């Protein structure tokens, strides 16, 4: 195929007209042309390299890689570097290999990192453990381009043997190491960096990002469904003030500083997590547009999702040059930034209306290995009229929780929820064959009746359930068991569920279907009194033991601040 | 050592004050500080990473690596990536290993590339051949960080077996490949790039550099003694015009274009060749200042000689971060840009006045293997009164020559020089044991009497000599033989020489001594009537067969345009 078009070139920071020849999946030839009034430019719009999301957990989309690709190409994404951390917690190497195999069924560039921290902690039961020999097995694979985010920074700092071994293996196989070090700073950050951990996607404030960048890290600016750090990191008035404040002798003239702030000093824009109901509306296309609206030079923003990640991870992607894989998109213009077409390997995969590839069927193995539950399983017993309990206090859209205490009444030896004070029950049901259940209380969900349950519960993905009464909680959990995983809302009035039979995390349904079902479930939660925007997401993070202050695993109520279990009932 | 200073940070494009701890040769800790009126900043001036010259042939300095280091640290250079191409032509692997060994005797970071094109052509006698097995031997060495400039682009384009093998070996050992492709363009450039040749330092005009950059090459902007491309490549009005002309629909607003041109799109600043008399006055320090004067954002210019090359070649250099090797310099300010101090591995190696390390003695092996010459050896015979001859026509400061013809008188069967028309004799004396001599004529040197000779003659480094009469030519060549190599000027009135006993290319004398001797020799050339600024350099390139149009090797007069030998006397 030969055609003429304007190319947005991230190598020379410019736009130029060229005659482009495609063949064998690559750019066969690109010849700059002179445009006169008579010249016909075939392509209406602008050619850009396809976008690369250099840090994403596909599982958060609830979609298989193939289904993820099908929605992502609509937004101009042609490559992802994904960390299959969630499925690894459920199904280990087998799960990761499922992801790689499934990814290979569609024309899309999936690169993977080897999940470095499975399980996330030793205070919970996960489906699998990935030790250093598993990591070595993974790092040898061509599809694995990095060691996944090293979240266990305490392990790095204390020199934990298995952690250090994994890091050494990444260096041995010359694969870059991704970091994850929220708010790590000073000497501890220095120590973390001694291990050649290069990237960080957890920066939530400007000073944090500047420190990490000054210490040599590559900063991934996150614009995902759960965490959005762009406003904080692309705050140019703050950057200018910071620069002027630092440079107190005025070594660099102000006009140079002002000119320079449009050129971001950070490296990539990533999503980290993208939920299905967000993903149908946009991906990196939206992020680039948003960055430009925040004042970032748009070509630089495009560089952050093209050449920058391609160079870092050594991908054949991110540039429009002769010989490179012909992954490119056509947008209408730099202001509206609508994706008109997406090409991968020289083939059109999205024509502006339809995605031009099929997603194959998937056979899934049931990963929910627990018996049906009854209401008794969720009761907390106390011999007395009333007792004081520790309560997880959660907030809308925030992963952090607080530790509260409250008094609850008991009936027939069973501690009761308190709808007046919004104290509900929360339980984690182990689902890997050990039959553990931990029961506790939570404040902030606002549910007046019914229960919600999910087999997405970071990072071990046991079944988590929140409800007013134990009867409904049992029903919700049993629904998840019947569905081989997923999320469910039950009540006396109605019930519905989204089945996620692949590792209890994903489905092979279409993104639009999944989003629509999720919206219905969200509306049902609201109807039951829930005040949260994303109740399932918030619930999923109640089991994430590495984020303060009070969380819950299948082994009990967990005090993150002191890294120890505590009793539900205070004495 | 602990001190406070302002750091110029190429990672965040900013200047910030910090408390710096040095130890074990690295930056132990760097802590940003707040500066109040009471704060004492210990260092007067600004801390920068040490400079990296990412493409240089040390041999052009006529100095051993150790002596080169001694002068380079005065100008803030702490690392070089050098291609020992010249010594390889004389002494092969043994020569390269001499360079590596000698480099290791001083506190300076020498990285090497494996010379890819030894000998440069098959139309001359060099001291050595480096075949693909030699290249493999070299690429395995830790000190070798790249495959040196692939000058044999015809060999790449025609798929010459040994050439392709060398390129494949570089990829096998994951070492980047440096390019050298003056004016290569279009489909031929595409084909050259198929071999993953990444850099180019030969761009002499803006359009050439833009094409190469758009095709994915990294551009080394050259600011050396013989070639100076900065003015052409940092011509911002040209860049702006080019951008506007390309972007004929005005896709990118003019103010964005104008802002952006201060940020160079090219990658490195390199010297390629630096002669001793230039080197004593400056190195990359001068180039950075010059780039800034041409309109380049100075921090970006500094990036081109620090973080950019360090990242490309994977060097522990180019940044001031905790854990990195403590190679840094102190400058007075960004305007005057004087180097106040240079540190390598945390040790001060230049204190503003003296270089604080010693250069050891060197034992050199004589590489001049040819017998003494007499005037007869340089005669061209013709049986007649006058004959028409092909003449090399050379120009001041230009490597290209033209092919001229002229009529010369003969006396006693010997063709005579013509002082009136400035037609002198030029000869190349093979020096590797074969006793070849090629004699011809040259126009443009302006010598009225005497002769000059040199064992520096690109790329085979036989002895080249230019003179009015054969007697003086023999004396000049014999002087070189006596000196075990070097350069010499002889005449009836005076004579002097600079001995270069190391491969006939280098001396272990001090840069200032060498420069002073070279200046005397230059003055003597002028006194003999020579009109050229750098007669020895110009003479050295008369044997470089890959640059048009008429050149000379030990095997005869060479027509570069048709790649064949031609006769001196026309018939």
mmCIF file of C-alpha atoms in Angstrom, chain B residues 46-352:
data_model
loop_
_atom_site.group_PDB
_atom_site.id
_atom_site.type_symbol
_atom_site.label_atom_id
_atom_site.label_comp_id
_atom_site.label_asym_id
_atom_site.label_seq_id
_atom_site.Cartn_x
_atom_site.Cartn_y
_atom_site.Cartn_z
ATOM 1 C CA UNK B 46 27.980 25.099 39.722
ATOM 2 C CA UNK B 47 28.327 21.300 39.808
ATOM 3 C CA UNK B 48 27.848 19.507 36.484
ATOM 4 C CA UNK B 49 28.320 15.894 35.460
ATOM 5 C CA UNK B 50 31.695 15.394 33.780
ATOM 6 C CA UNK B 51 31.583 15.632 29.991
ATOM 7 C CA UNK B 52 31.585 12.623 27.696
ATOM 8 C CA UNK B 53 32.982 12.778 24.170
ATOM 9 C CA UNK B 54 31.081 9.926 22.603
ATOM 10 C CA UNK B 55 33.030 9.808 19.360
ATOM 11 C CA UNK B 56 36.709 10.586 19.197
ATOM 12 C CA UNK B 57 39.829 9.136 17.633
ATOM 13 C CA UNK B 58 42.405 9.787 20.346
ATOM 14 C CA UNK B 59 45.214 9.255 17.828
ATOM 15 C CA UNK B 60 44.388 12.596 16.184
ATOM 16 C CA UNK B 61 45.585 14.323 19.312
ATOM 17 C CA UNK B 62 49.010 12.723 18.666
ATOM 18 C CA UNK B 63 48.912 11.882 22.380
ATOM 19 C CA UNK B 64 48.766 8.586 24.204
ATOM 20 C CA UNK B 65 45.438 8.008 25.979
ATOM 21 C CA UNK B 66 47.106 8.876 29.281
ATOM 22 C CA UNK B 67 48.451 12.182 27.935
ATOM 23 C CA UNK B 68 45.102 12.873 26.276
ATOM 24 C CA UNK B 69 43.385 12.394 29.640
ATOM 25 C CA UNK B 70 45.792 14.826 31.252
ATOM 26 C CA UNK B 71 44.791 17.652 28.934
ATOM 27 C CA UNK B 72 41.102 16.641 28.622
ATOM 28 C CA UNK B 73 40.381 16.891 32.359
ATOM 29 C CA UNK B 74 41.397 20.557 32.203
ATOM 30 C CA UNK B 75 38.362 21.063 29.973
ATOM 31 C CA UNK B 76 35.912 19.074 32.080
ATOM 32 C CA UNK B 77 36.010 15.878 30.046
ATOM 33 C CA UNK B 78 35.871 12.778 32.227
ATOM 34 C CA UNK B 79 34.893 10.071 29.738
ATOM 35 C CA UNK B 80 35.421 9.297 26.071
ATOM 36 C CA UNK B 81 34.126 6.621 23.762
ATOM 37 C CA UNK B 82 37.055 6.300 21.408
ATOM 38 C CA UNK B 83 37.502 4.391 18.220
ATOM 39 C CA UNK B 84 41.154 3.253 17.968
ATOM 40 C CA UNK B 85 40.771 3.007 14.228
ATOM 41 C CA UNK B 86 44.111 4.637 13.397
ATOM 42 C CA UNK B 87 46.343 2.482 15.564
ATOM 43 C CA UNK B 88 44.366 -0.577 14.449
ATOM 44 C CA UNK B 89 45.410 0.145 10.856
ATOM 45 C CA UNK B 90 49.026 0.218 11.969
ATOM 46 C CA UNK B 91 49.176 -2.426 14.664
ATOM 47 C CA UNK B 92 45.845 -4.296 14.771
ATOM 48 C CA UNK B 93 44.691 -5.980 17.974
ATOM 49 C CA UNK B 94 48.078 -5.369 19.582
ATOM 50 C CA UNK B 95 47.668 -1.640 18.966
ATOM 51 C CA UNK B 96 44.145 -1.604 20.394
ATOM 52 C CA UNK B 97 45.313 -3.493 23.459
ATOM 53 C CA UNK B 98 48.112 -0.963 23.902
ATOM 54 C CA UNK B 99 45.457 1.779 23.936
ATOM 55 C CA UNK B 100 43.328 -0.070 26.481
ATOM 56 C CA UNK B 101 46.330 -0.793 28.712
ATOM 57 C CA UNK B 102 47.705 2.717 28.499
ATOM 58 C CA UNK B 103 44.235 4.146 29.198
ATOM 59 C CA UNK B 104 44.033 2.118 32.392
ATOM 60 C CA UNK B 105 47.088 3.863 33.878
ATOM 61 C CA UNK B 106 45.248 7.133 34.590
ATOM 62 C CA UNK B 107 42.071 8.071 36.472
ATOM 63 C CA UNK B 108 39.875 8.769 33.453
ATOM 64 C CA UNK B 109 37.036 6.812 31.833
ATOM 65 C CA UNK B 110 38.084 5.384 28.514
ATOM 66 C CA UNK B 111 35.544 3.313 26.620
ATOM 67 C CA UNK B 112 36.407 1.880 23.230
ATOM 68 C CA UNK B 113 34.664 0.768 20.087
ATOM 69 C CA UNK B 114 35.924 -2.073 17.922
ATOM 70 C CA UNK B 115 37.173 -0.545 14.644
ATOM 71 C CA UNK B 116 34.928 -2.034 11.973
ATOM 72 C CA UNK B 117 36.821 -1.075 8.810
ATOM 73 C CA UNK B 118 40.503 -2.026 8.992
ATOM 74 C CA UNK B 119 41.877 -1.589 6.393
ATOM 75 C CA UNK B 120 39.662 1.129 4.972
ATOM 76 C CA UNK B 121 40.022 -0.139 1.387
ATOM 77 C CA UNK B 122 41.801 -2.916 -0.487
ATOM 78 C CA UNK B 123 43.656 -0.354 -2.630
ATOM 79 C CA UNK B 124 46.358 0.343 -0.094
ATOM 80 C CA UNK B 125 48.749 -1.511 2.197
ATOM 81 C CA UNK B 126 47.901 -1.209 5.869
ATOM 82 C CA UNK B 127 49.757 -2.688 8.805
ATOM 83 C CA UNK B 128 46.884 -4.954 9.730
ATOM 84 C CA UNK B 129 43.542 -6.478 8.812
ATOM 85 C CA UNK B 130 40.775 -6.887 11.385
ATOM 86 C CA UNK B 131 38.460 -9.627 10.188
ATOM 87 C CA UNK B 132 35.215 -10.711 11.798
ATOM 88 C CA UNK B 133 36.949 -13.101 14.173
ATOM 89 C CA UNK B 134 39.138 -10.251 15.432
ATOM 90 C CA UNK B 135 36.016 -8.164 15.864
ATOM 91 C CA UNK B 136 34.410 -10.947 17.884
ATOM 92 C CA UNK B 137 37.515 -11.124 20.079
ATOM 93 C CA UNK B 138 37.229 -7.380 20.678
ATOM 94 C CA UNK B 139 33.459 -7.279 21.226
ATOM 95 C CA UNK B 140 33.816 -9.766 24.061
ATOM 96 C CA UNK B 141 35.946 -7.282 25.997
ATOM 97 C CA UNK B 142 34.285 -5.262 28.692
ATOM 98 C CA UNK B 143 36.124 -2.086 27.618
ATOM 99 C CA UNK B 144 34.606 -2.313 24.135
ATOM 100 C CA UNK B 145 31.145 -0.749 24.266
ATOM 101 C CA UNK B 146 30.267 -0.521 20.568
ATOM 102 C CA UNK B 147 31.158 -1.544 17.044
ATOM 103 C CA UNK B 148 33.081 1.419 15.620
ATOM 104 C CA UNK B 149 31.883 3.572 12.765
ATOM 105 C CA UNK B 150 30.852 1.476 9.769
ATOM 106 C CA UNK B 151 32.473 3.539 7.025
ATOM 107 C CA UNK B 152 32.198 0.826 4.452
ATOM 108 C CA UNK B 153 28.657 1.711 3.414
ATOM 109 C CA UNK B 154 29.157 0.303 -0.074
ATOM 110 C CA UNK B 155 29.976 -2.998 1.646
ATOM 111 C CA UNK B 156 26.823 -2.729 3.763
ATOM 112 C CA UNK B 157 24.679 -1.917 0.735
ATOM 113 C CA UNK B 158 26.076 -4.747 -1.356
ATOM 114 C CA UNK B 159 25.828 -7.174 1.564
ATOM 115 C CA UNK B 160 29.558 -7.992 1.672
ATOM 116 C CA UNK B 161 29.928 -11.124 3.765
ATOM 117 C CA UNK B 162 32.601 -9.984 6.223
ATOM 118 C CA UNK B 163 30.866 -6.644 6.745
ATOM 119 C CA UNK B 164 27.523 -8.265 7.495
ATOM 120 C CA UNK B 165 29.204 -10.747 9.829
ATOM 121 C CA UNK B 166 30.750 -7.915 11.867
ATOM 122 C CA UNK B 167 27.368 -6.201 12.146
ATOM 123 C CA UNK B 168 25.711 -9.426 13.233
ATOM 124 C CA UNK B 169 28.384 -9.952 15.875
ATOM 125 C CA UNK B 170 27.705 -6.519 17.341
ATOM 126 C CA UNK B 171 24.049 -7.430 17.685
ATOM 127 C CA UNK B 172 24.954 -10.818 19.146
ATOM 128 C CA UNK B 173 27.019 -9.131 21.858
ATOM 129 C CA UNK B 174 24.354 -6.422 22.293
ATOM 130 C CA UNK B 175 26.786 -3.601 21.567
ATOM 131 C CA UNK B 176 25.426 -0.618 19.608
ATOM 132 C CA UNK B 177 26.757 0.026 16.118
ATOM 133 C CA UNK B 178 28.138 3.425 15.203
ATOM 134 C CA UNK B 179 27.608 4.709 11.698
ATOM 135 C CA UNK B 180 29.513 6.886 9.275
ATOM 136 C CA UNK B 181 27.490 7.670 6.201
ATOM 137 C CA UNK B 182 28.215 11.135 4.785
ATOM 138 C CA UNK B 183 25.378 12.285 2.523
ATOM 139 C CA UNK B 184 23.858 8.805 2.354
ATOM 140 C CA UNK B 185 20.174 9.305 1.707
ATOM 141 C CA UNK B 186 16.899 7.797 0.478
ATOM 142 C CA UNK B 187 16.724 4.084 -0.234
ATOM 143 C CA UNK B 188 20.455 3.580 0.319
ATOM 144 C CA UNK B 189 20.202 5.094 3.773
ATOM 145 C CA UNK B 190 17.175 2.876 4.468
ATOM 146 C CA UNK B 191 19.211 -0.174 3.506
ATOM 147 C CA UNK B 192 22.154 0.949 5.658
ATOM 148 C CA UNK B 193 19.780 1.334 8.613
ATOM 149 C CA UNK B 194 18.353 -2.150 8.167
ATOM 150 C CA UNK B 195 21.593 -3.283 9.799
ATOM 151 C CA UNK B 196 20.717 -1.480 13.050
ATOM 152 C CA UNK B 197 23.419 1.115 12.594
ATOM 153 C CA UNK B 198 22.307 3.765 15.040
ATOM 154 C CA UNK B 199 24.530 6.831 15.141
ATOM 155 C CA UNK B 200 25.964 9.199 12.559
ATOM 156 C CA UNK B 201 28.551 11.914 13.097
ATOM 157 C CA UNK B 202 29.029 12.888 9.459
ATOM 158 C CA UNK B 203 26.031 15.181 8.915
ATOM 159 C CA UNK B 204 27.269 18.377 7.354
ATOM 160 C CA UNK B 205 23.955 19.988 6.510
ATOM 161 C CA UNK B 206 20.610 20.399 8.184
ATOM 162 C CA UNK B 207 18.527 18.478 5.637
ATOM 163 C CA UNK B 208 20.877 15.508 5.870
ATOM 164 C CA UNK B 209 20.668 15.477 9.667
ATOM 165 C CA UNK B 210 16.877 15.796 9.642
ATOM 166 C CA UNK B 211 16.501 12.901 7.229
ATOM 167 C CA UNK B 212 18.739 10.678 9.319
ATOM 168 C CA UNK B 213 16.994 11.689 12.527
ATOM 169 C CA UNK B 214 13.571 11.108 11.020
ATOM 170 C CA UNK B 215 14.743 7.649 10.065
ATOM 171 C CA UNK B 216 15.633 6.902 13.662
ATOM 172 C CA UNK B 217 19.379 7.603 13.795
ATOM 173 C CA UNK B 218 20.958 9.383 16.722
ATOM 174 C CA UNK B 219 22.804 12.395 15.434
ATOM 175 C CA UNK B 220 26.261 13.281 16.729
ATOM 176 C CA UNK B 221 26.848 16.951 16.037
ATOM 177 C CA UNK B 222 30.541 17.232 15.294
ATOM 178 C CA UNK B 223 32.722 20.038 16.556
ATOM 179 C CA UNK B 224 36.253 18.848 15.926
ATOM 180 C CA UNK B 225 39.522 20.169 14.586
ATOM 181 C CA UNK B 226 38.964 19.093 11.017
ATOM 182 C CA UNK B 227 35.170 19.050 10.717
ATOM 183 C CA UNK B 228 32.851 21.567 12.348
ATOM 184 C CA UNK B 229 29.140 20.964 11.769
ATOM 185 C CA UNK B 230 27.561 22.878 14.624
ATOM 186 C CA UNK B 231 26.705 26.022 12.725
ATOM 187 C CA UNK B 232 24.932 23.991 10.069
ATOM 188 C CA UNK B 233 23.031 21.714 12.433
ATOM 189 C CA UNK B 234 22.120 24.294 15.057
ATOM 190 C CA UNK B 235 20.853 26.810 12.534
ATOM 191 C CA UNK B 236 17.585 27.696 14.198
ATOM 192 C CA UNK B 237 16.230 30.054 11.605
ATOM 193 C CA UNK B 238 16.707 27.235 9.121
ATOM 194 C CA UNK B 239 15.034 24.800 11.464
ATOM 195 C CA UNK B 240 12.095 27.101 12.004
ATOM 196 C CA UNK B 241 11.737 27.694 8.251
ATOM 197 C CA UNK B 242 11.972 23.960 7.687
ATOM 198 C CA UNK B 243 9.330 23.241 10.318
ATOM 199 C CA UNK B 244 6.964 25.860 8.934
ATOM 200 C CA UNK B 245 7.539 24.707 5.384
ATOM 201 C CA UNK B 246 6.858 21.079 6.281
ATOM 202 C CA UNK B 247 3.845 21.843 8.371
ATOM 203 C CA UNK B 248 2.155 23.647 5.510
ATOM 204 C CA UNK B 249 -1.287 23.359 7.087
ATOM 205 C CA UNK B 250 -0.092 24.990 10.290
ATOM 206 C CA UNK B 251 -0.929 21.944 12.363
ATOM 207 C CA UNK B 252 1.422 23.104 15.095
ATOM 208 C CA UNK B 253 1.043 26.752 16.193
ATOM 209 C CA UNK B 254 3.983 29.050 15.435
ATOM 210 C CA UNK B 255 4.574 29.980 19.071
ATOM 211 C CA UNK B 256 4.976 26.314 19.926
ATOM 212 C CA UNK B 257 7.452 25.893 17.076
ATOM 213 C CA UNK B 258 9.403 28.925 18.200
ATOM 214 C CA UNK B 259 9.541 27.719 21.750
ATOM 215 C CA UNK B 260 10.604 24.281 20.668
ATOM 216 C CA UNK B 261 13.556 25.198 18.478
ATOM 217 C CA UNK B 262 15.721 25.969 21.506
ATOM 218 C CA UNK B 263 15.515 22.340 22.435
ATOM 219 C CA UNK B 264 17.802 20.542 20.015
ATOM 220 C CA UNK B 265 16.458 17.457 18.312
ATOM 221 C CA UNK B 266 19.933 16.020 17.835
ATOM 222 C CA UNK B 267 21.531 13.772 20.382
ATOM 223 C CA UNK B 268 25.223 14.235 21.090
ATOM 224 C CA UNK B 269 28.040 16.719 20.590
ATOM 225 C CA UNK B 270 31.290 14.973 19.655
ATOM 226 C CA UNK B 271 34.727 16.011 18.464
ATOM 227 C CA UNK B 272 35.671 13.079 16.198
ATOM 228 C CA UNK B 273 39.199 14.500 15.783
ATOM 229 C CA UNK B 274 40.937 16.944 18.039
ATOM 230 C CA UNK B 275 44.443 18.127 17.226
ATOM 231 C CA UNK B 276 46.906 18.934 20.010
ATOM 232 C CA UNK B 277 47.047 22.644 19.207
ATOM 233 C CA UNK B 278 43.236 22.868 19.511
ATOM 234 C CA UNK B 279 43.023 20.557 22.479
ATOM 235 C CA UNK B 280 45.141 22.788 24.689
ATOM 236 C CA UNK B 281 42.524 25.534 24.228
ATOM 237 C CA UNK B 282 39.356 23.515 24.835
ATOM 238 C CA UNK B 283 37.292 20.450 24.221
ATOM 239 C CA UNK B 284 33.566 19.888 24.864
ATOM 240 C CA UNK B 285 33.526 22.881 27.238
ATOM 241 C CA UNK B 286 34.084 25.127 24.234
ATOM 242 C CA UNK B 287 31.545 23.217 22.164
ATOM 243 C CA UNK B 288 28.799 23.550 24.772
ATOM 244 C CA UNK B 289 29.425 27.271 25.075
ATOM 245 C CA UNK B 290 29.355 27.600 21.313
ATOM 246 C CA UNK B 291 26.095 25.639 21.083
ATOM 247 C CA UNK B 292 24.559 27.972 23.663
ATOM 248 C CA UNK B 293 25.730 30.967 21.648
ATOM 249 C CA UNK B 294 24.017 29.450 18.632
ATOM 250 C CA UNK B 295 20.728 29.418 20.588
ATOM 251 C CA UNK B 296 20.625 25.939 22.081
ATOM 252 C CA UNK B 297 19.179 25.768 25.559
ATOM 253 C CA UNK B 298 22.413 25.339 27.538
ATOM 254 C CA UNK B 299 21.100 22.563 29.776
ATOM 255 C CA UNK B 300 20.109 20.650 26.655
ATOM 256 C CA UNK B 301 23.583 21.218 25.206
ATOM 257 C CA UNK B 302 25.061 19.885 28.442
ATOM 258 C CA UNK B 303 22.719 16.889 28.148
ATOM 259 C CA UNK B 304 24.263 16.171 24.744
ATOM 260 C CA UNK B 305 27.651 15.590 26.370
ATOM 261 C CA UNK B 306 26.445 13.943 29.597
ATOM 262 C CA UNK B 307 23.238 11.972 30.044
ATOM 263 C CA UNK B 308 22.520 11.373 26.337
ATOM 264 C CA UNK B 309 25.750 9.548 25.500
ATOM 265 C CA UNK B 310 25.797 7.818 28.911
ATOM 266 C CA UNK B 311 22.329 6.410 28.286
ATOM 267 C CA UNK B 312 23.096 5.367 24.729
ATOM 268 C CA UNK B 313 26.310 3.512 25.517
ATOM 269 C CA UNK B 314 25.194 2.351 28.957
ATOM 270 C CA UNK B 315 27.954 4.160 30.849
ATOM 271 C CA UNK B 316 28.062 4.788 34.596
ATOM 272 C CA UNK B 317 28.463 8.506 33.940
ATOM 273 C CA UNK B 318 26.609 11.622 32.883
ATOM 274 C CA UNK B 319 24.408 12.169 35.921
ATOM 275 C CA UNK B 320 24.749 13.395 39.466
ATOM 276 C CA UNK B 321 22.682 10.887 41.429
ATOM 277 C CA UNK B 322 23.190 8.863 44.575
ATOM 278 C CA UNK B 323 25.110 5.715 43.790
ATOM 279 C CA UNK B 324 26.591 6.926 40.513
ATOM 280 C CA UNK B 325 30.321 7.259 39.961
ATOM 281 C CA UNK B 326 31.345 10.677 41.279
ATOM 282 C CA UNK B 327 32.556 12.158 37.983
ATOM 283 C CA UNK B 328 31.762 15.833 38.099
ATOM 284 C CA UNK B 329 33.087 19.260 37.343
ATOM 285 C CA UNK B 330 32.716 22.675 38.834
ATOM 286 C CA UNK B 331 32.224 25.599 36.489
ATOM 287 C CA UNK B 332 32.113 29.281 37.349
ATOM 288 C CA UNK B 333 28.765 30.050 35.692
ATOM 289 C CA UNK B 334 26.711 29.180 32.630
ATOM 290 C CA UNK B 335 27.849 32.249 30.692
ATOM 291 C CA UNK B 336 31.623 32.177 31.040
ATOM 292 C CA UNK B 337 31.625 28.419 31.411
ATOM 293 C CA UNK B 338 35.138 28.107 32.818
ATOM 294 C CA UNK B 339 36.122 24.769 34.297
ATOM 295 C CA UNK B 340 37.256 25.390 37.873
ATOM 296 C CA UNK B 341 37.741 21.785 38.968
ATOM 297 C CA UNK B 342 37.327 18.255 37.662
ATOM 298 C CA UNK B 343 36.622 15.167 39.764
ATOM 299 C CA UNK B 344 36.726 11.566 38.628
ATOM 300 C CA UNK B 345 35.545 8.799 40.929
ATOM 301 C CA UNK B 346 35.272 11.328 43.729
ATOM 302 C CA UNK B 347 38.930 12.399 43.445
ATOM 303 C CA UNK B 348 39.980 15.826 42.274
ATOM 304 C CA UNK B 349 42.048 15.337 39.104
ATOM 305 C CA UNK B 350 42.236 18.996 38.100
ATOM 306 C CA UNK B 351 42.294 21.721 40.736
ATOM 307 C CA UNK B 352 41.978 24.703 38.415
#
